[in-house]
């Protein structure tokens, strides 16, 4: 108990160090808490929205889908509502239609596009007993010349009831009169969460949105007192095969699952950054406690001489670590809750996500915060705490004693741990899941280190880096799924970070002195800084390790992004032969537009050829293996005029409505050649025989590996109406670029959310979108770099404390305060540059490896942004200078006589 009190006293004696050390963990806990609170808030909001979307009915009838998603389901036939209305117990029947990409244009020619959600077109529900649309102004639409708009969209974009506006629909641009506004789900407020909603009468919606083919589903309200199970059974008796009858609760859960799938992805991405921050924090804590133990050798020796056991010494260090963890957890949770509200407000201001702000704190959030905050701190401090127990009572009598980090030699235990490491790797591969493989290989790295440490100290320092090299080689050479290869790369990176922290002290001295050599020419203070950095390789290496992680990740991202842009540029130069591309905002999810645009463009004399291209997720299933395939569709005969897919073989005569173009890998997998028959099943459940018209090898444009004829899709009444993803064009002979642009923009002006771009303009637009993502990623990773510099500052501050007497003697022989400041600042630069070189070097390796692992469909060119890497090193040096500011001031302010008299 006395040693526990001593540990608490040590915390209180140096509150500045305690707060700075806690800050590293606090930021990670706060961000993790904010992520959980934010995503739980989104779940609540979208859970309510799911209930609102599927409200006002008891039972629904819709088409069954053998595969794929509901958006591509076959429509329900027009005669079904009249059929089911005759079933006993049915009170009301309401057909429903929904279509994405329905956009009204404002009076000044701008598209009223939603930035925080989709643009949706629906039918006005006039048959439901409890409708979801509540009239706010005007009246409902009653004819093919009218539409209504949700109140937020009308207010945001200045729509006026009674005026006429062009509306973009799958059937083309239609000019209609706005006859009313409405709110969704509640008469008092609009519950659309960022979407914009347009409604037509049911007949008009059927014609404009579904091509007159049918309804998306039919909802049924039961008579009061009717037995739902009996009515459902009766409905199942009368509806044709291929339709299913479901209670409302099933659709609510299904809708919520769709939202939660997106939220889970969002949470995972944010948690990755939180994990990086916590990893950096762990290195800082390890470094701080290692230095603290080193500085307390004599104190610990005296405690041992007075009767304290090794366990008690370890326990006292652990108590300090728990104090850091508890403080960081409590404050981190306290900061994380308002931080989540701030992130929600920021996202809402950027028109992404709901405006509502709530901060639900679930037990899971608190448990995760405690495990990360306290658990991570204890894990990071456990090795320094174990070092403390190796201090003997004789250490109090010596000034040169160093705690021994080496484990006692034990060949049997060491061999057993090495075998366990090998078993962990085998188990990771056997489980055949990327997450299990990642965890198993990291555990294997720790076991390998502990095992080799029982065999040979130097071998243990090398073992983890060696394992990381093996995993990296396997990731580059093995024929595994991309997710497994990336998991191997992630494991290799994490094990490398841990291993370099152990290995880098072996070369920290020569590297630090080499880095400091140019600076040493600036005078005696710089030479002293160089010697100080090289004199304590353990401290220099560990302080630099946290910075190494942040810069390694930033460099990896920079290499991948640079390679992605280089790949995209090559694709445009080599695979795209068209002159113009019409497309929408490429930063968000792909949204289609009416095929009528391509028809109007084709009528322009300034253009020689126009090729619309559509994309269909889960378009069909190959019968031979039951695999579901996504596909592009276009005019197969015109592909070569606009693109170069690098045909391996083709037969122009087979490029008909039943033709299909296949990538050579898919063709090899299925044993296909030109002329082969390929039985497939579409989402309407009907099987068709397609004929392979061509085989191509370049996935740059048609990355799904499948291209259908657009005629096939359009001729099939049971399939949903297809919209275009983009349109490419060739300029007619003798027509200048300016003349062609004027003609194209005249047509495209009717779709203001679309842009007509040349190849070079399209490339620049894509690169701008990629750069925006890079800025966001680097901003999040930048938090870890800032924390890493905090670690450098703490290390320098502890170094100044440790060298108090040395600094006093240096001042006594004539060194000025200014020179002492320069010494500490230059040491900060050297330490930061050491971490920067390690980080940039490792990031370069992992970045190139990542590009090699990512399928060539996405990234096929390796491009290294050398200018950016040099910039990162300069930033590291400047950050080291900034981190040394306060430690340098403390060193300069030390009283000479007090410093010389210091014995600690």
mmCIF file of C-alpha atoms in Angstrom, residues 495-690:
data_model
loop_
_atom_site.group_PDB
_atom_site.id
_atom_site.type_symbol
_atom_site.label_atom_id
_atom_site.label_comp_id
_atom_site.label_asym_id
_atom_site.label_seq_id
_atom_site.Cartn_x
_atom_site.Cartn_y
_atom_site.Cartn_z
ATOM 1 C CA UNK A 495 4.804 -5.957 -36.978
ATOM 2 C CA UNK A 496 7.408 -3.792 -38.727
ATOM 3 C CA UNK A 497 6.484 -0.827 -36.542
ATOM 4 C CA UNK A 498 6.881 -2.966 -33.420
ATOM 5 C CA UNK A 499 10.049 -4.579 -34.717
ATOM 6 C CA UNK A 500 11.689 -1.315 -35.773
ATOM 7 C CA UNK A 501 11.125 0.045 -32.291
ATOM 8 C CA UNK A 502 13.272 -2.839 -31.043
ATOM 9 C CA UNK A 503 15.784 -2.880 -33.880
ATOM 10 C CA UNK A 504 16.332 0.818 -34.567
ATOM 11 C CA UNK A 505 18.460 1.431 -31.420
ATOM 12 C CA UNK A 506 21.140 -0.717 -33.039
ATOM 13 C CA UNK A 507 21.657 1.852 -35.779
ATOM 14 C CA UNK A 508 20.213 4.979 -34.156
ATOM 15 C CA UNK A 509 23.641 6.300 -33.118
ATOM 16 C CA UNK A 510 25.363 6.246 -36.546
ATOM 17 C CA UNK A 511 22.227 7.462 -38.343
ATOM 18 C CA UNK A 512 21.614 10.270 -35.850
ATOM 19 C CA UNK A 513 25.218 11.376 -36.146
ATOM 20 C CA UNK A 514 25.014 11.237 -39.920
ATOM 21 C CA UNK A 515 21.845 13.343 -39.876
ATOM 22 C CA UNK A 516 23.473 15.775 -37.464
ATOM 23 C CA UNK A 517 26.733 16.053 -39.408
ATOM 24 C CA UNK A 518 25.606 19.003 -41.589
ATOM 25 C CA UNK A 519 24.061 20.699 -38.558
ATOM 26 C CA UNK A 520 27.215 20.192 -36.502
ATOM 27 C CA UNK A 521 28.973 22.690 -38.732
ATOM 28 C CA UNK A 522 26.770 25.419 -37.285
ATOM 29 C CA UNK A 523 28.700 25.498 -34.030
ATOM 30 C CA UNK A 524 29.363 23.856 -30.680
ATOM 31 C CA UNK A 525 25.674 23.712 -29.570
ATOM 32 C CA UNK A 526 24.766 21.767 -32.699
ATOM 33 C CA UNK A 527 27.686 19.379 -32.153
ATOM 34 C CA UNK A 528 26.506 18.785 -28.607
ATOM 35 C CA UNK A 529 23.001 18.098 -29.891
ATOM 36 C CA UNK A 530 24.385 15.592 -32.361
ATOM 37 C CA UNK A 531 26.308 13.806 -29.622
ATOM 38 C CA UNK A 532 23.292 13.826 -27.285
ATOM 39 C CA UNK A 533 21.073 12.234 -29.943
ATOM 40 C CA UNK A 534 23.655 9.539 -30.655
ATOM 41 C CA UNK A 535 24.536 8.935 -27.026
ATOM 42 C CA UNK A 536 21.077 7.593 -26.103
ATOM 43 C CA UNK A 537 20.074 5.352 -29.035
ATOM 44 C CA UNK A 538 17.222 3.705 -27.127
ATOM 45 C CA UNK A 539 15.620 7.046 -26.333
ATOM 46 C CA UNK A 540 16.220 8.521 -29.782
ATOM 47 C CA UNK A 541 14.863 5.443 -31.547
ATOM 48 C CA UNK A 542 11.772 5.092 -29.367
ATOM 49 C CA UNK A 543 10.919 8.790 -29.557
ATOM 50 C CA UNK A 544 11.255 8.616 -33.328
ATOM 51 C CA UNK A 545 9.127 5.454 -33.587
ATOM 52 C CA UNK A 546 5.829 7.246 -32.964
ATOM 53 C CA UNK A 547 6.640 9.747 -35.707
ATOM 54 C CA UNK A 548 7.743 6.864 -37.924
ATOM 55 C CA UNK A 549 4.233 5.367 -37.810
ATOM 56 C CA UNK A 550 2.434 8.560 -38.794
ATOM 57 C CA UNK A 551 4.783 9.407 -41.651
ATOM 58 C CA UNK A 552 4.856 5.804 -42.876
ATOM 59 C CA UNK A 553 1.078 5.820 -43.246
ATOM 60 C CA UNK A 554 1.030 9.268 -44.869
ATOM 61 C CA UNK A 555 3.723 8.163 -47.314
ATOM 62 C CA UNK A 556 1.885 4.919 -48.090
ATOM 63 C CA UNK A 557 -1.293 6.844 -48.895
ATOM 64 C CA UNK A 558 0.664 9.339 -51.020
ATOM 65 C CA UNK A 559 2.250 6.559 -53.102
ATOM 66 C CA UNK A 560 -1.087 4.779 -53.611
ATOM 67 C CA UNK A 561 -2.879 7.998 -54.572
ATOM 68 C CA UNK A 562 -0.080 9.072 -56.916
ATOM 69 C CA UNK A 563 -0.165 5.626 -58.543
ATOM 70 C CA UNK A 564 -3.952 5.802 -58.840
ATOM 71 C CA UNK A 565 -3.724 9.133 -60.642
ATOM 72 C CA UNK A 566 -0.974 7.831 -62.925
ATOM 73 C CA UNK A 567 -3.070 4.756 -63.709
ATOM 74 C CA UNK A 568 -6.101 6.882 -64.496
ATOM 75 C CA UNK A 569 -4.043 9.124 -66.780
ATOM 76 C CA UNK A 570 -2.738 6.071 -68.659
ATOM 77 C CA UNK A 571 -6.262 4.693 -68.987
ATOM 78 C CA UNK A 572 -7.482 7.905 -70.575
ATOM 79 C CA UNK A 573 -4.487 8.100 -72.882
ATOM 80 C CA UNK A 574 -4.538 4.476 -74.009
ATOM 81 C CA UNK A 575 -7.967 2.948 -73.405
ATOM 82 C CA UNK A 576 -10.236 5.924 -74.193
ATOM 83 C CA UNK A 577 -10.325 7.087 -77.804
ATOM 84 C CA UNK A 578 -13.440 9.251 -77.472
ATOM 85 C CA UNK A 579 -13.090 13.032 -77.579
ATOM 86 C CA UNK A 580 -15.778 13.952 -75.045
ATOM 87 C CA UNK A 581 -17.325 12.501 -71.896
ATOM 88 C CA UNK A 582 -20.615 13.555 -70.315
ATOM 89 C CA UNK A 583 -20.912 12.510 -66.700
ATOM 90 C CA UNK A 584 -22.158 13.700 -63.328
ATOM 91 C CA UNK A 585 -20.349 14.392 -60.081
ATOM 92 C CA UNK A 586 -17.767 11.627 -59.846
ATOM 93 C CA UNK A 587 -17.024 12.304 -56.172
ATOM 94 C CA UNK A 588 -20.177 10.571 -54.908
ATOM 95 C CA UNK A 589 -21.976 7.324 -55.726
ATOM 96 C CA UNK A 590 -22.788 6.788 -59.420
ATOM 97 C CA UNK A 591 -26.141 8.274 -60.425
ATOM 98 C CA UNK A 592 -27.774 7.700 -63.765
ATOM 99 C CA UNK A 593 -29.570 10.089 -66.093
ATOM 100 C CA UNK A 594 -32.132 9.788 -68.847
ATOM 101 C CA UNK A 595 -31.154 8.028 -72.097
ATOM 102 C CA UNK A 596 -32.901 10.887 -73.890
ATOM 103 C CA UNK A 597 -29.744 12.979 -73.438
ATOM 104 C CA UNK A 598 -27.724 10.595 -75.610
ATOM 105 C CA UNK A 599 -30.489 10.667 -78.219
ATOM 106 C CA UNK A 600 -30.383 14.473 -78.344
ATOM 107 C CA UNK A 601 -26.586 14.464 -78.567
ATOM 108 C CA UNK A 602 -26.674 11.936 -81.403
ATOM 109 C CA UNK A 603 -28.773 14.374 -83.407
ATOM 110 C CA UNK A 604 -26.013 17.016 -83.369
ATOM 111 C CA UNK A 605 -24.197 17.391 -86.724
ATOM 112 C CA UNK A 606 -21.052 18.433 -84.839
ATOM 113 C CA UNK A 607 -20.698 14.904 -83.468
ATOM 114 C CA UNK A 608 -19.712 11.857 -85.477
ATOM 115 C CA UNK A 609 -20.727 9.209 -82.932
ATOM 116 C CA UNK A 610 -22.353 9.009 -79.501
ATOM 117 C CA UNK A 611 -22.112 6.016 -77.146
ATOM 118 C CA UNK A 612 -24.196 5.828 -73.945
ATOM 119 C CA UNK A 613 -22.939 3.400 -71.298
ATOM 120 C CA UNK A 614 -25.006 2.001 -68.402
ATOM 121 C CA UNK A 615 -23.996 0.025 -65.358
ATOM 122 C CA UNK A 616 -26.098 -2.660 -63.711
ATOM 123 C CA UNK A 617 -25.225 -3.963 -60.263
ATOM 124 C CA UNK A 618 -25.916 -7.684 -59.881
ATOM 125 C CA UNK A 619 -27.270 -7.725 -63.436
ATOM 126 C CA UNK A 620 -27.379 -11.490 -63.973
ATOM 127 C CA UNK A 621 -26.255 -14.853 -62.665
ATOM 128 C CA UNK A 622 -24.222 -17.316 -64.708
ATOM 129 C CA UNK A 623 -26.027 -20.650 -64.537
ATOM 130 C CA UNK A 624 -22.927 -22.809 -64.711
ATOM 131 C CA UNK A 625 -21.547 -21.590 -61.359
ATOM 132 C CA UNK A 626 -24.430 -19.525 -59.891
ATOM 133 C CA UNK A 627 -22.119 -16.513 -59.486
ATOM 134 C CA UNK A 628 -23.830 -13.118 -59.585
ATOM 135 C CA UNK A 629 -22.264 -10.688 -62.059
ATOM 136 C CA UNK A 630 -22.421 -6.916 -62.338
ATOM 137 C CA UNK A 631 -22.224 -5.673 -65.884
ATOM 138 C CA UNK A 632 -22.000 -2.686 -68.161
ATOM 139 C CA UNK A 633 -24.315 -2.395 -71.135
ATOM 140 C CA UNK A 634 -23.923 -0.422 -74.325
ATOM 141 C CA UNK A 635 -23.996 -0.750 -78.101
ATOM 142 C CA UNK A 636 -21.475 -3.560 -78.575
ATOM 143 C CA UNK A 637 -20.817 -2.661 -82.207
ATOM 144 C CA UNK A 638 -19.692 0.880 -81.336
ATOM 145 C CA UNK A 639 -17.303 0.122 -78.476
ATOM 146 C CA UNK A 640 -14.118 0.138 -80.540
ATOM 147 C CA UNK A 641 -14.793 3.605 -81.869
ATOM 148 C CA UNK A 642 -14.788 5.070 -78.335
ATOM 149 C CA UNK A 643 -12.597 2.686 -76.329
ATOM 150 C CA UNK A 644 -9.768 0.245 -76.791
ATOM 151 C CA UNK A 645 -10.640 -2.769 -74.606
ATOM 152 C CA UNK A 646 -7.777 -4.716 -76.234
ATOM 153 C CA UNK A 647 -9.802 -7.462 -77.883
ATOM 154 C CA UNK A 648 -8.194 -10.879 -77.789
ATOM 155 C CA UNK A 649 -10.812 -12.290 -80.173
ATOM 156 C CA UNK A 650 -14.123 -11.047 -81.588
ATOM 157 C CA UNK A 651 -16.871 -11.731 -84.113
ATOM 158 C CA UNK A 652 -18.737 -8.623 -85.246
ATOM 159 C CA UNK A 653 -21.672 -10.692 -86.481
ATOM 160 C CA UNK A 654 -22.375 -11.889 -82.921
ATOM 161 C CA UNK A 655 -22.646 -8.391 -81.488
ATOM 162 C CA UNK A 656 -26.429 -8.480 -81.387
ATOM 163 C CA UNK A 657 -28.962 -8.029 -78.591
ATOM 164 C CA UNK A 658 -28.042 -11.471 -77.198
ATOM 165 C CA UNK A 659 -24.297 -10.921 -77.477
ATOM 166 C CA UNK A 660 -21.961 -10.497 -74.517
ATOM 167 C CA UNK A 661 -18.361 -9.322 -74.280
ATOM 168 C CA UNK A 662 -16.254 -11.091 -71.617
ATOM 169 C CA UNK A 663 -12.876 -10.406 -70.038
ATOM 170 C CA UNK A 664 -10.346 -13.128 -70.766
ATOM 171 C CA UNK A 665 -9.962 -14.113 -67.076
ATOM 172 C CA UNK A 666 -13.714 -14.665 -66.756
ATOM 173 C CA UNK A 667 -13.721 -16.504 -70.063
ATOM 174 C CA UNK A 668 -10.916 -18.798 -68.883
ATOM 175 C CA UNK A 669 -12.719 -19.486 -65.598
ATOM 176 C CA UNK A 670 -15.879 -20.557 -67.433
ATOM 177 C CA UNK A 671 -14.198 -22.176 -70.424
ATOM 178 C CA UNK A 672 -15.650 -19.664 -72.896
ATOM 179 C CA UNK A 673 -14.486 -18.644 -76.358
ATOM 180 C CA UNK A 674 -15.976 -16.487 -79.096
ATOM 181 C CA UNK A 675 -19.192 -18.159 -80.241
ATOM 182 C CA UNK A 676 -19.758 -20.020 -76.947
ATOM 183 C CA UNK A 677 -23.266 -20.096 -75.506
ATOM 184 C CA UNK A 678 -23.569 -18.746 -71.995
ATOM 185 C CA UNK A 679 -26.816 -19.539 -70.121
ATOM 186 C CA UNK A 680 -27.647 -16.763 -67.650
ATOM 187 C CA UNK A 681 -30.498 -15.847 -65.317
ATOM 188 C CA UNK A 682 -31.652 -12.241 -64.968
ATOM 189 C CA UNK A 683 -33.256 -10.586 -61.950
ATOM 190 C CA UNK A 684 -36.718 -11.284 -63.381
ATOM 191 C CA UNK A 685 -36.000 -15.012 -62.890
ATOM 192 C CA UNK A 686 -36.010 -15.776 -66.615
ATOM 193 C CA UNK A 687 -33.081 -17.684 -68.122
ATOM 194 C CA UNK A 688 -31.585 -16.642 -71.440
ATOM 195 C CA UNK A 689 -28.793 -17.916 -73.655
ATOM 196 C CA UNK A 690 -26.177 -15.299 -74.485
#
